Amino acid sequence: MTLLLNDEQRLLRDSARDFLATRSPVAALRALRDRGDERGYDPQLWHEIAELGWPAAVLPEAYGGLGVGYKGLGAVFEQIGRTLAATPLLPTVVLGGGLLAEAGSTALRDFWLPKIAAGEALFALALEEAPRHDPTQVTLRAWSEAGHWRLDGDKQFVLDGHIADRMIVVARSSGTAGQQAGLSLFLVDPATPGVQIERTSLVDSRNAARVRFSQVQLDGGALIGAPDQAFAVLDAVLDRARACIAAELLGVITEAFERTVAYLKERVQFDVRIGSFQALQHRAARLHVEIELLRSSVAAALEAMDAAGNEAAELVSVAKARASDLSEKALNEAVQMHGGVGVTDALEIGFFLKRARVLQQTFGDGSYHRDRYARLRGF
């Protein structure tokens, strides 16, 4: 295992860093929030991102993808974390594209994957039904009726659900909540009668949705993969998303840390720079060590995704747990070391804290992934 990027991945990371610093700094997220943008993202920015090839990075080459792999895409997510760019990259490419590539029929793959690779279609995953992440706790019902499928139930925290061209809905076609067996995936047009979407604003100024499915009727072609057997592919694709979120958290934490150290070097109290205080130096040094440990964990998880190794799920849970836990500690420290100004909206450090809090909970926090790691290891 190597923790280094190859030439192609470094090029992708460097181009993402330069592009986002110019086109989507933190001020762009602030502007989206302040004007109450109804989409929650900049379509022109997304078009330019598509031209750079990010949506195609991990899709198969047969569908217009680049096959760069998750280690390359993870480097992009780390740069997204540094500028807090608001893009539909995760729900559309990692979740939507990933599920269609792994479980979709030939017709679905042929139609949708080229559109996703070109940035011409937006997807959302309708999975969560409770405040805490657990992909087995699905009660939204699906049943077959006269050659059609019907869905009935509610979903929440559907990332970018208010702008998606299509949703992939996780439904229970048999069994009870908490069981892995009995889950099925459906491709749903948000304009289908019976689908009600309520946009919700997250604390980090991005968007999600609550979605109500009331006796929604779908044709037989809406089923993705085999009925009752969706959990394995769902969990594998969720692991890719979790690894990308851990990479984004690494970017959030690193940027906040570097901004904090710079502040310690310029802020003067009692006629000396506060960075000269040994107590603050020790706190910063401990954070630096933990950030480097997280960097290694994230690299191992992304590389395991590309290698599809037997320990991929375990490494992803290690990375997501460490990223979630460190994000809470590092952003608390960042705000505290900035003093009173750290909690004001005028300073951008608060934006990093809010993004970190959302990513910390998305698809499992530290407690969820420590428990999952123990179960995967047979404890």
Coordinates of C-alpha atoms in Angstrom, one line a residue:
M1 CA 0.0 0.0 0.0
T2 CA 1.3 3.4 -0.9
L3 CA -0.2 6.6 0.7
L4 CA 1.1 8.8 -2.2
L5 CA -0.8 10.1 -5.2
N6 CA 0.3 9.2 -8.6
D7 CA 1.0 11.8 -11.3
E8 CA -2.6 11.8 -12.6
Q9 CA -4.1 12.0 -9.1
R10 CA -1.7 14.9 -8.2
L11 CA -2.7 16.7 -11.3
L12 CA -6.4 16.3 -10.4
R13 CA -5.7 17.6 -6.9
D14 CA -3.7 20.6 -8.0
S15 CA -6.2 21.6 -10.6
A16 CA -9.1 21.3 -8.1
R17 CA -7.1 23.4 -5.6
D18 CA -6.4 26.2 -8.1
F19 CA -9.9 26.1 -9.6
L20 CA -11.8 26.2 -6.3
A21 CA -9.6 28.9 -4.8
T22 CA -10.5 31.1 -7.7
R23 CA -14.1 30.1 -8.6
S24 CA -15.5 28.9 -5.3
P25 CA -13.9 30.4 -2.2
V26 CA -15.8 30.5 1.1
A27 CA -17.2 33.9 0.0
A28 CA -19.2 32.0 -2.7
L29 CA -20.9 29.9 -0.1
R30 CA -21.7 33.0 2.0
A31 CA -23.2 34.6 -1.1
L32 CA -25.4 31.6 -1.8
R33 CA -26.7 31.7 1.8
D34 CA -27.2 35.4 1.9
R35 CA -29.3 35.6 -1.2
G36 CA -31.3 32.5 -0.3
D37 CA -30.5 30.8 -3.5
E38 CA -33.3 28.4 -4.4
R39 CA -31.0 25.8 -5.9
G40 CA -28.3 26.0 -3.2
Y41 CA -25.5 25.6 -5.7
D42 CA -24.2 27.5 -8.7
P43 CA -25.1 25.8 -12.0
Q44 CA -22.4 27.7 -13.9
L45 CA -19.8 26.4 -11.4
W46 CA -21.1 22.9 -11.8
H47 CA -20.9 23.2 -15.6
E48 CA -17.2 24.3 -15.3
I49 CA -16.6 21.4 -12.9
A50 CA -18.1 19.0 -15.4
E51 CA -15.7 20.4 -18.0
L52 CA -12.8 19.6 -15.7
G53 CA -14.0 16.0 -15.6
W54 CA -14.7 15.6 -11.9
P55 CA -18.1 13.9 -12.4
A56 CA -16.5 11.4 -14.7
A57 CA -13.5 10.6 -12.4
V58 CA -14.8 7.3 -11.0
L59 CA -17.3 6.2 -13.6
P60 CA -16.4 3.4 -16.1
E61 CA -14.7 4.5 -19.3
A62 CA -17.4 2.8 -21.4
Y63 CA -19.9 5.5 -20.2
G64 CA -17.6 8.5 -20.6
G65 CA -15.8 8.1 -17.3
L66 CA -12.1 8.6 -16.7
G67 CA -11.4 5.7 -14.3
V68 CA -9.1 7.9 -12.1
G69 CA -10.4 6.1 -9.0
Y70 CA -11.5 7.1 -5.6
K71 CA -8.0 8.1 -4.5
G72 CA -8.1 10.8 -7.2
L73 CA -11.7 11.8 -6.4
G74 CA -10.9 11.9 -2.7
A75 CA -8.1 14.4 -3.5
V76 CA -10.8 16.6 -5.1
F77 CA -13.1 16.2 -2.0
E78 CA -10.3 17.3 0.2
Q79 CA -9.9 20.5 -1.8
I80 CA -13.7 21.0 -1.6
G81 CA -13.4 20.9 2.2
R82 CA -10.8 23.6 2.1
T83 CA -13.1 26.1 0.3
L84 CA -16.4 24.7 1.4
A85 CA -17.7 24.6 -2.2
A86 CA -21.3 23.7 -2.5
T87 CA -21.6 21.1 -5.3
P88 CA -23.8 18.1 -6.1
L89 CA -20.8 15.9 -6.6
L90 CA -21.4 13.4 -3.8
P91 CA -25.1 12.6 -4.3
T92 CA -24.9 12.7 -8.1
V93 CA -21.7 10.9 -8.8
V94 CA -20.7 8.9 -5.8
L95 CA -24.2 7.8 -4.8
G96 CA -26.3 8.0 -7.9
G97 CA -23.7 7.0 -10.4
G98 CA -22.2 4.4 -8.1
L99 CA -25.6 2.6 -7.5
L100 CA -26.5 2.7 -11.2
A101 CA -23.0 1.4 -12.2
E102 CA -23.2 -1.5 -9.7
A103 CA -26.8 -2.5 -9.9
G104 CA -28.5 -0.8 -12.8
S105 CA -29.7 -2.6 -15.9
T106 CA -27.9 -2.1 -19.2
A107 CA -30.6 0.2 -20.3
L108 CA -30.3 2.4 -17.2
R109 CA -26.5 2.5 -17.3
D110 CA -26.5 3.3 -21.0
F111 CA -29.0 6.2 -20.6
W112 CA -27.9 7.8 -17.3
L113 CA -24.2 7.3 -16.7
P114 CA -23.1 9.3 -19.7
K115 CA -25.4 12.1 -18.6
I116 CA -23.9 12.0 -15.0
A117 CA -20.3 11.9 -16.4
A118 CA -21.1 15.0 -18.5
G119 CA -22.7 16.8 -15.5
E120 CA -26.1 16.9 -17.3
A121 CA -28.1 15.0 -14.7
L122 CA -28.4 15.4 -10.9
F123 CA -29.2 12.5 -8.6
A124 CA -30.2 12.1 -4.9
L125 CA -30.3 9.1 -2.6
A126 CA -33.5 8.8 -0.5
L127 CA -32.3 6.6 2.4
E128 CA -32.5 8.1 5.8
E129 CA -35.7 7.9 7.9
A130 CA -34.4 8.6 11.4
P131 CA -32.1 11.2 13.0
R132 CA -29.2 8.7 13.3
H133 CA -27.7 6.9 10.3
D134 CA -28.5 3.2 9.9
P135 CA -29.1 1.8 6.4
T136 CA -31.1 -1.1 7.7
Q137 CA -33.7 1.0 9.5
V138 CA -35.9 1.4 6.5
T139 CA -39.7 1.2 6.8
L140 CA -40.8 2.9 3.5
R141 CA -42.8 0.1 1.9
A142 CA -42.6 -1.2 -1.6
W143 CA -44.9 -3.8 -3.0
S144 CA -45.6 -5.3 -6.4
E145 CA -49.2 -4.8 -7.8
A146 CA -50.4 -5.8 -11.2
G147 CA -47.1 -5.4 -12.9
H148 CA -46.3 -2.2 -11.2
W149 CA -44.4 -1.2 -8.0
R150 CA -45.9 1.1 -5.3
L151 CA -44.0 3.1 -2.7
D152 CA -45.4 4.5 0.5
G153 CA -43.5 6.3 3.3
D154 CA -41.2 9.2 4.2
K155 CA -37.6 10.0 3.8
Q156 CA -35.5 12.8 5.3
F157 CA -32.0 14.3 5.0
V158 CA -32.1 13.6 1.2
L159 CA -29.0 15.5 0.1
D160 CA -29.8 17.8 -2.8
G161 CA -33.2 16.2 -3.0
H162 CA -34.8 19.5 -4.0
I163 CA -32.8 19.8 -7.3
A164 CA -32.4 16.1 -8.3
D165 CA -33.6 15.0 -11.8
R166 CA -34.0 11.5 -10.4
M167 CA -34.0 9.9 -6.9
I168 CA -32.8 6.5 -6.0
V169 CA -35.1 5.4 -3.2
V170 CA -34.3 2.7 -0.7
A171 CA -37.5 0.8 0.2
R172 CA -38.4 -2.3 2.2
S173 CA -40.0 -4.9 0.0
S174 CA -40.0 -7.6 2.6
G175 CA -38.8 -8.2 6.2
T176 CA -38.8 -5.6 9.0
A177 CA -36.7 -2.5 10.0
G178 CA -33.3 -3.5 11.1
Q179 CA -32.9 -6.4 8.7
Q180 CA -30.4 -6.3 5.9
A181 CA -32.5 -8.6 3.7
G182 CA -35.6 -7.2 2.2
L183 CA -34.3 -3.9 0.8
S184 CA -34.8 -2.8 -2.8
L185 CA -33.8 0.2 -4.9
F186 CA -36.1 2.2 -7.2
L187 CA -35.4 5.0 -9.6
V188 CA -38.0 7.7 -9.1
D189 CA -38.8 10.8 -11.2
P190 CA -39.6 13.5 -8.6
A191 CA -42.4 14.7 -10.8
T192 CA -44.3 11.3 -10.4
P193 CA -47.7 11.8 -8.8
G194 CA -47.6 11.2 -5.1
V195 CA -44.1 12.5 -4.5
Q196 CA -43.9 15.6 -2.3
I197 CA -40.6 17.4 -1.7
E198 CA -39.9 19.9 1.1
R199 CA -36.6 21.7 0.8
T200 CA -34.7 22.0 4.1
S201 CA -31.7 24.2 4.9
L202 CA -28.8 22.6 6.7
V203 CA -26.8 24.5 9.3
D204 CA -23.8 24.7 6.9
S205 CA -26.0 26.6 4.4
R206 CA -26.3 23.7 2.0
N207 CA -29.6 21.9 1.3
A208 CA -31.4 18.6 1.8
A209 CA -35.1 17.6 1.5
R210 CA -37.9 15.7 3.2
V211 CA -39.7 13.6 0.7
R212 CA -43.2 12.0 1.1
F213 CA -44.1 9.1 -1.1
S214 CA -47.9 8.6 -1.1
Q215 CA -48.9 5.4 -2.9
V216 CA -46.5 6.3 -5.7
Q217 CA -46.9 4.0 -8.7
L218 CA -43.8 3.0 -10.7
D219 CA -43.4 0.8 -13.7
G220 CA -41.5 -2.5 -13.5
G221 CA -38.4 -0.9 -15.0
A222 CA -38.0 1.4 -12.0
L223 CA -36.5 -1.4 -9.9
I224 CA -32.7 -1.3 -9.8
G225 CA -31.1 -4.7 -9.3
A226 CA -32.8 -7.7 -7.7
P227 CA -35.7 -7.1 -5.2
D228 CA -35.0 -7.7 -1.5
Q229 CA -31.2 -7.9 -2.1
A230 CA -30.1 -4.3 -2.3
F231 CA -28.2 -4.0 1.0
A232 CA -24.8 -5.3 -0.1
V233 CA -24.5 -3.0 -3.1
L234 CA -26.0 -0.1 -1.0
D235 CA -23.5 -0.5 1.8
A236 CA -20.6 -0.8 -0.6
V237 CA -21.6 2.4 -2.4
L238 CA -22.2 4.1 1.0
D239 CA -18.6 3.2 1.9
R240 CA -17.4 5.1 -1.1
A241 CA -19.4 8.1 0.0
R242 CA -18.1 7.8 3.6
A243 CA -14.5 7.7 2.3
C244 CA -15.1 10.8 0.2
I245 CA -16.7 12.6 3.2
A246 CA -13.7 11.6 5.4
A247 CA -11.5 13.2 2.7
E248 CA -13.7 16.4 2.7
L249 CA -13.5 16.5 6.5
L250 CA -9.7 16.2 6.2
G251 CA -9.8 19.3 4.0
V252 CA -12.1 21.2 6.4
I253 CA -9.9 20.3 9.4
T254 CA -6.6 21.1 7.7
E255 CA -7.8 24.5 6.4
A256 CA -9.2 25.5 9.8
F257 CA -6.0 24.4 11.5
E258 CA -3.8 26.4 9.1
R259 CA -6.0 29.5 9.5
T260 CA -5.9 29.1 13.3
V261 CA -2.1 28.8 13.4
A262 CA -1.8 31.9 11.2
Y263 CA -4.1 33.8 13.6
L264 CA -1.9 32.7 16.6
K265 CA 1.1 34.2 14.8
E266 CA -0.6 37.6 14.2
R267 CA -2.8 38.1 17.3
V268 CA -1.1 40.2 20.0
Q269 CA -2.0 40.2 23.7
F270 CA 0.0 41.7 26.5
D271 CA 2.4 43.0 23.9
V272 CA 3.3 39.5 22.6
R273 CA 1.9 37.3 19.9
I274 CA -0.4 34.7 21.4
G275 CA 1.3 32.0 19.4
S276 CA 4.3 32.4 21.7
F277 CA 2.2 31.0 24.6
Q278 CA 3.4 27.5 25.3
A279 CA -0.1 26.2 26.3
L280 CA -1.4 27.1 22.8
Q281 CA 1.7 25.7 21.1
H282 CA 1.0 22.3 22.8
R283 CA -2.6 22.3 21.7
A284 CA -1.7 23.1 18.1
A285 CA 1.1 20.5 18.1
R286 CA -1.3 17.7 19.3
L287 CA -3.8 18.7 16.5
H288 CA -1.0 18.6 13.9
V289 CA -0.2 15.0 14.9
E290 CA -3.8 13.9 14.8
I291 CA -4.3 15.5 11.4
E292 CA -1.4 13.5 10.0
L293 CA -2.8 10.3 11.4
L294 CA -6.2 11.1 9.8
R295 CA -4.4 11.8 6.5
S296 CA -3.0 8.3 6.5
S297 CA -6.4 6.8 7.5
V298 CA -8.2 8.6 4.7
A299 CA -5.5 7.6 2.1
A300 CA -5.8 3.9 3.2
A301 CA -9.6 4.0 2.9
L302 CA -9.6 5.5 -0.6
E303 CA -6.9 3.1 -1.8
A304 CA -8.9 0.2 -0.4
M305 CA -11.9 1.5 -2.4
D306 CA -10.0 1.3 -5.6
A307 CA -8.5 -2.1 -4.8
A308 CA -11.8 -3.5 -3.6
G309 CA -9.9 -5.3 -0.9
N310 CA -11.5 -7.5 1.8
E311 CA -10.7 -4.9 4.5
A312 CA -12.2 -1.9 2.6
A313 CA -15.3 -1.5 4.8
E314 CA -13.2 -1.7 8.0
L315 CA -10.7 0.9 6.7
V316 CA -13.5 3.2 5.7
S317 CA -15.1 3.0 9.1
V318 CA -11.7 3.7 10.7
A319 CA -11.3 6.8 8.5
K320 CA -14.9 8.1 9.0
A321 CA -14.8 7.6 12.8
R322 CA -11.4 9.3 13.1
A323 CA -12.5 12.2 10.8
S324 CA -15.8 12.7 12.6
D325 CA -14.2 12.7 16.0
L326 CA -11.3 14.9 15.1
S327 CA -13.5 17.4 13.3
E328 CA -15.4 18.1 16.5
K329 CA -12.2 18.5 18.5
A330 CA -10.3 20.5 15.9
L331 CA -13.1 22.9 15.1
N332 CA -13.9 23.5 18.7
E333 CA -10.2 24.3 19.2
A334 CA -10.1 26.6 16.2
V335 CA -13.1 28.6 17.3
Q336 CA -11.8 28.8 20.9
M337 CA -8.3 29.9 19.8
H338 CA -9.8 32.7 17.7
G339 CA -11.5 34.0 20.9
G340 CA -14.8 35.9 20.8
V341 CA -14.4 36.8 17.1
G342 CA -14.4 33.1 16.3
V343 CA -18.1 32.8 16.9
T344 CA -19.1 35.7 14.8
D345 CA -20.5 35.5 11.2
A346 CA -17.9 38.0 10.1
L347 CA -15.1 35.5 10.4
E348 CA -15.1 32.5 8.1
I349 CA -13.9 30.0 10.7
G350 CA -17.5 29.5 11.8
F351 CA -18.4 28.3 8.3
F352 CA -15.8 25.5 8.7
L353 CA -17.3 24.5 12.1
K354 CA -20.8 24.2 10.5
R355 CA -19.6 22.2 7.5
A356 CA -17.7 19.9 9.9
R357 CA -20.8 19.3 12.1
V358 CA -22.9 18.3 9.1
L359 CA -20.3 16.0 7.6
Q360 CA -19.6 14.5 11.1
Q361 CA -23.2 13.1 11.1
T362 CA -23.6 12.3 7.4
F363 CA -23.7 8.5 6.8
G364 CA -22.5 7.7 10.4
D365 CA -20.7 9.6 13.1
G366 CA -17.8 8.3 15.2
S367 CA -19.9 6.1 17.5
Y368 CA -21.7 4.4 14.5
H369 CA -18.4 3.6 12.8
R370 CA -16.6 2.4 15.9
D371 CA -19.5 0.0 16.5
R372 CA -19.5 -1.0 12.8
Y373 CA -15.8 -1.6 12.9
A374 CA -16.1 -3.9 15.9
R375 CA -18.9 -5.9 14.2
L376 CA -16.9 -6.2 11.0
R377 CA -14.0 -7.5 13.1
G378 CA -16.3 -10.1 14.7
F379 CA -16.5 -8.6 18.2

